[in-house]
Tab-separated table of C-alpha atoms in Angstrom:
chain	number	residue	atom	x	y	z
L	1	UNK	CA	-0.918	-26.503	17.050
L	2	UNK	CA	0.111	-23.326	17.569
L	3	UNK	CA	1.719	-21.417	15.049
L	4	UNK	CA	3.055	-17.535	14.985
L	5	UNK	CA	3.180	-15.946	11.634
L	6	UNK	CA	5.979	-13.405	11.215
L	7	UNK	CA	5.221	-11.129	8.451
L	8	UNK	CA	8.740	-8.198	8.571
L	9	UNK	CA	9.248	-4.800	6.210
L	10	UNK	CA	11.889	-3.167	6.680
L	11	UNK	CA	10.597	-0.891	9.623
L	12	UNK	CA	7.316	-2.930	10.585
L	13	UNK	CA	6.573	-6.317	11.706
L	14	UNK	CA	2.865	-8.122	11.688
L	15	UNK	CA	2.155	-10.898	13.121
L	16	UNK	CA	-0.699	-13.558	13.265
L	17	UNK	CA	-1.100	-16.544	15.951
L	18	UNK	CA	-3.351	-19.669	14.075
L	19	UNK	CA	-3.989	-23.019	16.610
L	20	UNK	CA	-3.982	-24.689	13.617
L	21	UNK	CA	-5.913	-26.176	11.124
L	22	UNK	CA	-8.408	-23.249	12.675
L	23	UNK	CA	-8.573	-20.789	10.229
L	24	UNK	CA	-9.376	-17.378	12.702
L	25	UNK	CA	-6.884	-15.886	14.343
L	26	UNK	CA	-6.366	-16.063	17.869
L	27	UNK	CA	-4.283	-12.689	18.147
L	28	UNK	CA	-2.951	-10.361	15.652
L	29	UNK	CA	-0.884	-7.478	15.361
L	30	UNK	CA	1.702	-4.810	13.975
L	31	UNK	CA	4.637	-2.986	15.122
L	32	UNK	CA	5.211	0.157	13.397
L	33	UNK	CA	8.040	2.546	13.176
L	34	UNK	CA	11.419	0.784	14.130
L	35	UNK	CA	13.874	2.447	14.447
L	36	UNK	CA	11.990	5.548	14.040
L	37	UNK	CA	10.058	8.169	16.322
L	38	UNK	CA	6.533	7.598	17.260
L	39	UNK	CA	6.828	4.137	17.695
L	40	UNK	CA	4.033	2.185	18.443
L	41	UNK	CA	2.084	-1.449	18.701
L	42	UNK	CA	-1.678	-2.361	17.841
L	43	UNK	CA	-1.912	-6.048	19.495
L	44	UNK	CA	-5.724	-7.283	18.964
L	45	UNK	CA	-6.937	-10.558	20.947
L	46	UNK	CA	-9.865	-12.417	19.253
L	47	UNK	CA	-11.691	-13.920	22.344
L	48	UNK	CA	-15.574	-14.859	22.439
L	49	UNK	CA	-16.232	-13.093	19.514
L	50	UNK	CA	-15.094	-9.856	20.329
L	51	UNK	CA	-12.037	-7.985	19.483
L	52	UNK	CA	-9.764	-6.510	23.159
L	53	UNK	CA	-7.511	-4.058	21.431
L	54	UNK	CA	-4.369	-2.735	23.255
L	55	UNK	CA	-2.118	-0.124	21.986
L	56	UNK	CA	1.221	0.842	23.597
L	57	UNK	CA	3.661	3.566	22.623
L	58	UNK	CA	6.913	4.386	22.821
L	59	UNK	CA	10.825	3.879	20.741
L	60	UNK	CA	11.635	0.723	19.433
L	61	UNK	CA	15.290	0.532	18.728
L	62	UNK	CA	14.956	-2.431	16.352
L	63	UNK	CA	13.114	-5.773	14.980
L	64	UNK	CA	14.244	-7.766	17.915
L	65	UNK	CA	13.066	-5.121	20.312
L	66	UNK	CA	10.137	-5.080	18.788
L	67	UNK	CA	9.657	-9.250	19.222
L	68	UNK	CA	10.449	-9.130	23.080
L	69	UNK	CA	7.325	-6.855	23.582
L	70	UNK	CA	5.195	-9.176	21.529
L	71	UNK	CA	6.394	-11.928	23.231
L	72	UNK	CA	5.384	-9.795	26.492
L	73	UNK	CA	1.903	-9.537	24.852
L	74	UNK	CA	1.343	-12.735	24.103
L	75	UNK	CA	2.453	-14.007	27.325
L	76	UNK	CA	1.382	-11.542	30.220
L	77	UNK	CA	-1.759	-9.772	31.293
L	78	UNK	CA	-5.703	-10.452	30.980
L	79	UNK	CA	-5.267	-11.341	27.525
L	80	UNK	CA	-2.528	-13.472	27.611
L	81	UNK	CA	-3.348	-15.870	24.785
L	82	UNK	CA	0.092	-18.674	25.463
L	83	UNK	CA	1.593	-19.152	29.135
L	84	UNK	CA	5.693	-19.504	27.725
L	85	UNK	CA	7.388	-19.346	24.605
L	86	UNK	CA	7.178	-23.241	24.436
L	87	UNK	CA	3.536	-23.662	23.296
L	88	UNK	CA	4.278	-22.427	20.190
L	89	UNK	CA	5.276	-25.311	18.105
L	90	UNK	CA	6.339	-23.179	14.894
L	91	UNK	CA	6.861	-20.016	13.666
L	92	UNK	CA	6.216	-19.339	10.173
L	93	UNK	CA	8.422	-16.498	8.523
L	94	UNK	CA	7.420	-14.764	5.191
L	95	UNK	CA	10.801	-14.135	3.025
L	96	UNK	CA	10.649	-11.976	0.002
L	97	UNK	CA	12.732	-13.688	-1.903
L	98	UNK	CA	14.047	-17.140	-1.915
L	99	UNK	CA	15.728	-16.876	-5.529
L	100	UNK	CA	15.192	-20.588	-7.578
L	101	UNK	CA	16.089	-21.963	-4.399
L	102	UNK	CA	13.122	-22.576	-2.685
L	103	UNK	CA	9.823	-23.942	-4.224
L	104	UNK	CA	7.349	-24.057	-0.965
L	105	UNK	CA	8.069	-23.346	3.233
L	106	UNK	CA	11.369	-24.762	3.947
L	107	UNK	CA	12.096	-26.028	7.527
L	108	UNK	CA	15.046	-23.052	8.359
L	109	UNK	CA	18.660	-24.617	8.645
L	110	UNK	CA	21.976	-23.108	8.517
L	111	UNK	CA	22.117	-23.873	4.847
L	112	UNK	CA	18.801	-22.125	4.267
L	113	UNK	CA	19.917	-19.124	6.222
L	114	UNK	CA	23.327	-18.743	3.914
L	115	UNK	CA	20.991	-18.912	0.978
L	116	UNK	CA	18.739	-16.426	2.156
L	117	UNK	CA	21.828	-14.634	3.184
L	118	UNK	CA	23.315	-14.376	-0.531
L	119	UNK	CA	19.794	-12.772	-1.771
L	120	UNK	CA	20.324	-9.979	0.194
L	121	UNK	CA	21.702	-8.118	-3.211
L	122	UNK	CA	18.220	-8.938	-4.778
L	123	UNK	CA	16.090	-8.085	-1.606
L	124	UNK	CA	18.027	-5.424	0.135
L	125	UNK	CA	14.694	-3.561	1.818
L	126	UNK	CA	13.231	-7.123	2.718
L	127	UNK	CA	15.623	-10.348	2.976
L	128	UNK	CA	18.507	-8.731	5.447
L	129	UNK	CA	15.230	-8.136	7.863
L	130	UNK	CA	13.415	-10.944	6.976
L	131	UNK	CA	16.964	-12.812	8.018
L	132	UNK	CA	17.074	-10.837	11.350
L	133	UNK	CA	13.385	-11.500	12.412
L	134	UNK	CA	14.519	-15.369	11.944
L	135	UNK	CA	17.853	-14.896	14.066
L	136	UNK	CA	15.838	-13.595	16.813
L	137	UNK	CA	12.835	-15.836	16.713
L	138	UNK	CA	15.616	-18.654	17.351
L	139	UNK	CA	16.279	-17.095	20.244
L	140	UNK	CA	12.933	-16.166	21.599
L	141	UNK	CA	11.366	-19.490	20.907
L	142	UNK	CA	13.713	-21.538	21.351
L	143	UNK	CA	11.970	-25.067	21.064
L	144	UNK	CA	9.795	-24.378	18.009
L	145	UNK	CA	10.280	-25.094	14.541
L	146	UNK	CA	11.146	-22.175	12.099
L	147	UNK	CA	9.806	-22.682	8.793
L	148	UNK	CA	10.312	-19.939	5.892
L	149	UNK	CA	7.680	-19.210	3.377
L	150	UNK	CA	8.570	-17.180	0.193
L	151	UNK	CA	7.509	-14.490	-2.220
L	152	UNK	CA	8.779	-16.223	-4.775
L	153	UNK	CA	8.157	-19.830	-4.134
L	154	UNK	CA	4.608	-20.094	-5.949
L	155	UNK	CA	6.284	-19.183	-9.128
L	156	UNK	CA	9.345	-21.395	-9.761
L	157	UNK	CA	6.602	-23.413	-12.025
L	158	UNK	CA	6.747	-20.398	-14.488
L	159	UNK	CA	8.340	-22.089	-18.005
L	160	UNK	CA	11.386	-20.626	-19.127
L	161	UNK	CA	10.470	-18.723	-21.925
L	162	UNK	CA	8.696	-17.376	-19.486
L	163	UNK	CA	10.906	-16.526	-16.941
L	164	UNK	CA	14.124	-15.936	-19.202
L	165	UNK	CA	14.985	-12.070	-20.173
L	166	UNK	CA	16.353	-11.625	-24.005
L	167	UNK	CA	20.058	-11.176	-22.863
L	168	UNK	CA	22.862	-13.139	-23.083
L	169	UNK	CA	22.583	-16.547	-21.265
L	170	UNK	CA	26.080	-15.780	-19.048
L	171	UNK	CA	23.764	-13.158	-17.261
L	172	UNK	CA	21.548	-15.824	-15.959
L	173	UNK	CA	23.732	-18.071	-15.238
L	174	UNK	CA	26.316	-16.153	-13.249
L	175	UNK	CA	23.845	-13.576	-11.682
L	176	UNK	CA	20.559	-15.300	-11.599
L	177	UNK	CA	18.971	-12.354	-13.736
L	178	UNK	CA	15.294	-13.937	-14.508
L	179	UNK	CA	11.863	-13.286	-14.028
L	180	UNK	CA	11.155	-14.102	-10.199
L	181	UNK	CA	8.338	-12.711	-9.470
L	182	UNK	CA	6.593	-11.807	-5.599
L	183	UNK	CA	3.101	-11.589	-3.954
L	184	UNK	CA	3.472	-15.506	-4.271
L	185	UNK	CA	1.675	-16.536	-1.130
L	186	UNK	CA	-1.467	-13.906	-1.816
L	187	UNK	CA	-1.939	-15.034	-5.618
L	188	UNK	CA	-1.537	-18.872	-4.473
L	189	UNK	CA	-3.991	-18.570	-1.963
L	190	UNK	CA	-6.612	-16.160	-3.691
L	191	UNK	CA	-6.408	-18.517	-6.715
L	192	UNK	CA	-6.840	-22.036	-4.369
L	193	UNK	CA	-10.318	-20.231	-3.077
L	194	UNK	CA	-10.999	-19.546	-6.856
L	195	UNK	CA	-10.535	-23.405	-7.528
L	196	UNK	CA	-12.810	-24.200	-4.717
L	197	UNK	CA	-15.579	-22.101	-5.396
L	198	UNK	CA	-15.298	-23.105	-9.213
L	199	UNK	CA	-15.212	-26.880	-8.082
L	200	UNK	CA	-12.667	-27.530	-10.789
L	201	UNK	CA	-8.982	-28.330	-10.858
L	202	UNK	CA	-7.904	-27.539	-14.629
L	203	UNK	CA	-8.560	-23.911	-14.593
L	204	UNK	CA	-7.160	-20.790	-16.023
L	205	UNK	CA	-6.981	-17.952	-14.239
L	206	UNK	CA	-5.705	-14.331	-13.837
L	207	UNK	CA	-4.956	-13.007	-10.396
L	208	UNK	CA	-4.777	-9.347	-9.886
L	209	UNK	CA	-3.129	-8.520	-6.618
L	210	UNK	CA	-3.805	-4.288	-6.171
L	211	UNK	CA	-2.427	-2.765	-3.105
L	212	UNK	CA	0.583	-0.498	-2.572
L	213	UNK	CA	2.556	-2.633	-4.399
L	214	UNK	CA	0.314	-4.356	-7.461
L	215	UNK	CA	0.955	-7.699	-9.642
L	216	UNK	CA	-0.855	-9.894	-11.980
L	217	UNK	CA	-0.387	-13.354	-12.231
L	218	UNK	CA	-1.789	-16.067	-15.582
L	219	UNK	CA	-2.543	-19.411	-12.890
L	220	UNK	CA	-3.164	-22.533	-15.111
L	221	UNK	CA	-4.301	-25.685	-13.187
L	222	UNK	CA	-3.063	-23.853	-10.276
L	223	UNK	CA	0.253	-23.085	-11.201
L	224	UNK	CA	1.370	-19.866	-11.981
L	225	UNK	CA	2.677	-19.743	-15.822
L	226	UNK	CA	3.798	-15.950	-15.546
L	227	UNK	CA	3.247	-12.801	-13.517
L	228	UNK	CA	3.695	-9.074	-14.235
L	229	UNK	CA	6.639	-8.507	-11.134
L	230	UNK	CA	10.067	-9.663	-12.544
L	231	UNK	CA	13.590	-9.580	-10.902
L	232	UNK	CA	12.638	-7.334	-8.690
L	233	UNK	CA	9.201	-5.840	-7.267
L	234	UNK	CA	9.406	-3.099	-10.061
L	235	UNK	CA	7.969	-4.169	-13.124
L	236	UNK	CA	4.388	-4.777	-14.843
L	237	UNK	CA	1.382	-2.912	-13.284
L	238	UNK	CA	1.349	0.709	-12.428
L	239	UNK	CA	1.585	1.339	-8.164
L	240	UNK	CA	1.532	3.492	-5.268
L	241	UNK	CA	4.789	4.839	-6.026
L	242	UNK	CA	6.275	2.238	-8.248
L	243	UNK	CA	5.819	3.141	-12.051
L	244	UNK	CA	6.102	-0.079	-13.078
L	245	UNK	CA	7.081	-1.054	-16.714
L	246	UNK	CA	8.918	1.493	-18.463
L	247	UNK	CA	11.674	1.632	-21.341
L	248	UNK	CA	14.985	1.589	-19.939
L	249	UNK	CA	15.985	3.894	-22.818
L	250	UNK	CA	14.031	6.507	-20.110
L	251	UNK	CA	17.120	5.592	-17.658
L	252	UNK	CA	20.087	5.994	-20.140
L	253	UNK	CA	18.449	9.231	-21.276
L	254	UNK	CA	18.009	11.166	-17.764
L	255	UNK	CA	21.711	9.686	-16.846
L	256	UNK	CA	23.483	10.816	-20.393
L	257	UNK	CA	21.117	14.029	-20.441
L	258	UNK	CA	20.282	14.900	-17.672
L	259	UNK	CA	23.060	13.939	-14.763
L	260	UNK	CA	21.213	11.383	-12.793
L	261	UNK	CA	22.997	9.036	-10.772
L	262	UNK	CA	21.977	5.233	-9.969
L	263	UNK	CA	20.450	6.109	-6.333
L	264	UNK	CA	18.426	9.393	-7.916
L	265	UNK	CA	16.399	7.131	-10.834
L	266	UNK	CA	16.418	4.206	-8.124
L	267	UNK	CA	14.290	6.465	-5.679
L	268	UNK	CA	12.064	8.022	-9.130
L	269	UNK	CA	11.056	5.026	-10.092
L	270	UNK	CA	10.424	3.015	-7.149
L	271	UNK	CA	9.583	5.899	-4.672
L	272	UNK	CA	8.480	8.878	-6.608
L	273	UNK	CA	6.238	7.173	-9.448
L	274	UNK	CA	3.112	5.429	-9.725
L	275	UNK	CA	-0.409	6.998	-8.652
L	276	UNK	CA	2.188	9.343	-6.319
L	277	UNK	CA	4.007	10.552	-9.394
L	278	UNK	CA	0.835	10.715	-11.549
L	279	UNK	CA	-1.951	11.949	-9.549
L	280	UNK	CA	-0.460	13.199	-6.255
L	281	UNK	CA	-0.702	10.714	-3.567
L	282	UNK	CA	-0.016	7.123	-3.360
L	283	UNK	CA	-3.252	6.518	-1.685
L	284	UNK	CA	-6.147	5.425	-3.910
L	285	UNK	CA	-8.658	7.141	-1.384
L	286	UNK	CA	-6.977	10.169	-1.978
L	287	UNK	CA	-6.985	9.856	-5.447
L	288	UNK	CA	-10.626	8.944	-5.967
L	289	UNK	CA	-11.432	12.385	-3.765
L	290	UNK	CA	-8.922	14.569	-5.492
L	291	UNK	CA	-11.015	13.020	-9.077
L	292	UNK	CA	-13.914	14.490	-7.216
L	293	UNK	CA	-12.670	17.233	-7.270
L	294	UNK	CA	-11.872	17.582	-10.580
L	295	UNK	CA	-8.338	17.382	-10.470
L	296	UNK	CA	-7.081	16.634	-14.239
L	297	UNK	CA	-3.397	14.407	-13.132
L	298	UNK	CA	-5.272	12.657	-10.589
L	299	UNK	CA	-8.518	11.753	-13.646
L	300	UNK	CA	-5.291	10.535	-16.044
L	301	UNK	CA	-3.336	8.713	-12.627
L	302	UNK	CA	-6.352	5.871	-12.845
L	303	UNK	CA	-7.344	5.995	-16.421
L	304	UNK	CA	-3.440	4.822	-16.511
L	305	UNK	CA	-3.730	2.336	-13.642
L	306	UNK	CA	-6.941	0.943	-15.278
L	307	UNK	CA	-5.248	0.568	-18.875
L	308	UNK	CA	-1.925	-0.822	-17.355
L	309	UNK	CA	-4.304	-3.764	-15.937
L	310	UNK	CA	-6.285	-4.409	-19.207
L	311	UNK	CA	-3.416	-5.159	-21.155
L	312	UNK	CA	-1.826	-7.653	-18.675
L	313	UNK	CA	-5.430	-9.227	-19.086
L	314	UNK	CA	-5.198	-9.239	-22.861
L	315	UNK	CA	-2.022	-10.759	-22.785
L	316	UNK	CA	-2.292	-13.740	-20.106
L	317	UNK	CA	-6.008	-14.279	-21.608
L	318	UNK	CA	-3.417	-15.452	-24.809
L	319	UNK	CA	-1.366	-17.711	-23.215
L	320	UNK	CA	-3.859	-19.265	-20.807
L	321	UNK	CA	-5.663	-19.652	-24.613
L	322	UNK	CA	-8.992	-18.540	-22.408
L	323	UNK	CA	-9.809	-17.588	-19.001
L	324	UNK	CA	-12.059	-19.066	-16.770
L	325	UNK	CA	-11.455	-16.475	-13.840
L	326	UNK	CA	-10.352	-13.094	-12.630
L	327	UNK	CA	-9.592	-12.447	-8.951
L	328	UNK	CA	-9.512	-8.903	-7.568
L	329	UNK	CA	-7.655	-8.868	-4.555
L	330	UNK	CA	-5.714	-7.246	-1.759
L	331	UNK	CA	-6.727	-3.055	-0.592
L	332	UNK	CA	-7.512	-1.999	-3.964
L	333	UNK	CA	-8.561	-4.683	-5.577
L	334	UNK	CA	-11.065	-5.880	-2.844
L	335	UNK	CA	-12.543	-1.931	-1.824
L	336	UNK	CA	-12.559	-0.192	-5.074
L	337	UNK	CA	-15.659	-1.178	-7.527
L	338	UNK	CA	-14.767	1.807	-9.490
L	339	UNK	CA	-11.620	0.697	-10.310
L	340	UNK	CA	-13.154	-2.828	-10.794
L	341	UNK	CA	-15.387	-1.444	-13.090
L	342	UNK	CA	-12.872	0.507	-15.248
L	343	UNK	CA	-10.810	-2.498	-15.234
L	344	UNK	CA	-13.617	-4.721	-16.774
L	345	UNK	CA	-15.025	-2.626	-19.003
L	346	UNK	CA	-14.930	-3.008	-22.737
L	347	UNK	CA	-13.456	-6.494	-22.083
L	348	UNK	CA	-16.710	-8.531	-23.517
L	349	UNK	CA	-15.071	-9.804	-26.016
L	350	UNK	CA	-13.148	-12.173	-23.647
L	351	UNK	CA	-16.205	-12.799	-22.009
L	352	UNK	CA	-15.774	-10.429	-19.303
L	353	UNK	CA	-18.920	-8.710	-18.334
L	354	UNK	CA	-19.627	-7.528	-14.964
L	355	UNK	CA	-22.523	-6.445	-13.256
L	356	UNK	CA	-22.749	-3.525	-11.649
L	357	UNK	CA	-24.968	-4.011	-8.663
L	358	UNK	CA	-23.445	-7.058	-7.887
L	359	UNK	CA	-19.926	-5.181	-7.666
L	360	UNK	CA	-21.029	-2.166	-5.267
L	361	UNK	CA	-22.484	-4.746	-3.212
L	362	UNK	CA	-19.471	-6.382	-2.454
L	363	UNK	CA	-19.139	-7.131	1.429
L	364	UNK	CA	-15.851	-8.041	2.527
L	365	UNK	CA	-15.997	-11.806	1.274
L	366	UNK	CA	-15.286	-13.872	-1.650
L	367	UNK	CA	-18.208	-12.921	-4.587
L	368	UNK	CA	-18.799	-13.462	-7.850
L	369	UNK	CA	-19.785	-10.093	-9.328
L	370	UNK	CA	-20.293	-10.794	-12.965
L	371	UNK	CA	-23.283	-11.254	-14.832
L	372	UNK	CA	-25.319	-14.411	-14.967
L	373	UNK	CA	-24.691	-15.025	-18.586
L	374	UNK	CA	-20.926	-14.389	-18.488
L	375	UNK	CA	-19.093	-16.688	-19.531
L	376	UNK	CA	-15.893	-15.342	-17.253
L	377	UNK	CA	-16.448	-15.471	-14.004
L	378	UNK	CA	-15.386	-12.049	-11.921
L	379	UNK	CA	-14.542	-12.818	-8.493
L	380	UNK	CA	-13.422	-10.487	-5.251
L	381	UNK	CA	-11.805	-12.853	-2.791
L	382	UNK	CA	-9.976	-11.467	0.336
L	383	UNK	CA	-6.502	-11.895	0.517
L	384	UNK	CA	-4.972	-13.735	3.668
L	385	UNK	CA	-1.457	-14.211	2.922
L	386	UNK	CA	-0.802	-14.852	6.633
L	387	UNK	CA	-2.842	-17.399	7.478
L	388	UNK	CA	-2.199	-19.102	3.897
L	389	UNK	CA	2.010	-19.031	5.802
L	390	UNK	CA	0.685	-20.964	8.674
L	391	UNK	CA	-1.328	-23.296	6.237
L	392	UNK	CA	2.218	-24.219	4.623
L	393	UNK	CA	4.219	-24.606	7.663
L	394	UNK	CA	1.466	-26.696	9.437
L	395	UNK	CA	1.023	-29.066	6.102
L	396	UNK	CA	4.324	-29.087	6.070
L	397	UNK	CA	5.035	-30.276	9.743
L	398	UNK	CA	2.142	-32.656	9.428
């Protein structure tokens, strides 16, 4: 069965095509820069074991342009991997945010569209194009199934003390102000591939998802029981440019004091903070050579990340009442021991205790890299949140 995984941002669009249940891709690829200059496409064909790569160039008005030349890709040429639009039976949309609508992939109706619709206040970068992307895979494939997949669907089992903010109920009620919480699909499937290669069901276990944008998730007998990301994709760990927790006395302070208006702290603290803010760039490579180099912001910029992670630990290690498993994933999390290390140090007491040949000899697949005698295990496990989409919408069409 073939099924096209439709991952938008708000200028970008990946995309994955499974012939399900196989788990390998049989093409992949991004378009980058809508709407924007430079525009461009990296389309990759997986055929006989090797990897035909073609690029093309040149202004892509919008998301729907940018569909029509994938289509084109998929369809034409030498590596033309479908002959028409109609062999693909499904496509499989990730949606940031599906609210407490929406518990796992959703067949897409017109009722699912108006809900998706009226999220667009809590999703504004994400939803609206996440909503277009759908529009105009109705139209390009026109006899397949469209199935949404949400952020927030693995964590509607989260208990409401849990989920529930210390403000008056009315707030909830009328404006759906709760703990939502997002990277749903990676920590769901990371922590399924923990469950596997512990061979147990009843686990506890913390998922830490570190890329641009970084959560933390306490998973108990595979359901997720609370995660560091809240209403919105700000809270909890410290980011690229994200800061993360901070007191929102900070917030009435620079707009009493200091004459900031709602758009100015909006772009501090969600593009002008994190390791950006702290240290300089938003890249962890850059910030690991910059440390090399001495630089003093960019030294305190990870001892920050590092600590910001430890006490997430600390406090889902208390209500999980133990741990049987931490996950490192996503671009951080799986390529940087150091960080790894920093994050596990010191944590014996919990049973943490990772060994360090084991972690710099991590090669791209999942590993245990604590010590024998541990009595946590540490485990890197490679994200895949598309192909964990296509999983959903092909269990649920089966």
């Amino acid at each position: 069965m073939n099924i096209l995984i439709i991952n938008s941002g708000s200028s970008s669009l990946k995309y994955q095509l499974f012939n399900m249940p196989e788990k390998a891709p049989v093409c992949s690829g991004l378009v980058e820069r809508i709407g924007i200059e430079g525009s461009f496409i990296k389309h990759t064909v997986y055929r006989n074991n090797e990897k035909h790569i073609i690029e093309q160039s040149g202004f892509i008005a919008n998301h729907g342009e940018g569909l029509k030349q994938v289509l084109a890709l998929l369809t034409e040429g030498e590596y033309a991997v479908i002959a028409s639009p109609d062999d693909i039976a499904a496509v499989g949309h990730r949606v940031v945010h599906g609210g407490e609508h929406f518990t796992g992939a959703t067949l897409i109706t017109d009722e699912v569209k108006h809900q998706i619709k009226k999220l667009f206040s809590l999703a504004p970068l994400h939803n609206p194009v996440n909503y277009k992307c759908i529009e105009v895979a109705e139209q390009t494939f026109e006899n397949a199934k469209q199935i949404a997949v949400f952020d927030t669907a693995f964590h509607q089992t989260i208990p409401e003390q849990a989920y529930r903010y210390a403000i008056p109920e009315w707030y909830y009620k009328e404006h759906g102000i709760r703990v939502y919480g997002f990277h749903g699909t990676s920590h769901k499937y990371v922590s399924e591939q923990a469950n596997k290669w512990l061979n147990k069901v009843d686990t506890k276990i913390i998922s830490i998802h570190l890329g641009n944008g970084c959560s933390i998730t306490a998973i108990k007998n595979g359901k997720s029981i609370d995660t560091s990301m809240g209403f919105g994709p700000l809270s909890g760990l410290m980011m690229g440019t994200r800061s993360g927790d901070i007191d929102p006395s900070v917030i009435f302070h620079l707009m009493e004091h200091s004459g900031y208006t709602l758009e100015q702290l909006s772009t501090l603290v969600n593009k002008q903070s994190g390791l950006l803010g702290v240290g300089g760039s938003s890249d962890m490579r850059d910030i690991r050579k910059m440390v090399s180099e001495g630089n003093v912001a960019a030294i305190l910029a990870l001892k920050l990340y590092a600590y910001r992670i430890k006490k997430f630990i600390g406090a889902y290690a208390a209500i999980l009442n133990g741990i049987d498993a931490i996950i490192f994933t996503a671009g951080v999390g799986e390529n940087d021991s150091n960080m790894r290390e920093s994050v596990c140090s010191e944590l014996n007491y919990l049973g943490i205790e990772l060994d360090p040949n084991q972690n710099t000899a991590y090669n791209g697949e999942l590993k245990e890299i604590n010590k024998a005698s541990a009595k946590v295990k540490i485990l890197v496990i490679p994200t895949n949140e598309e192909y964990e989409i296509a999983h959903q919408c092909f269990e649920l069409l089966s």
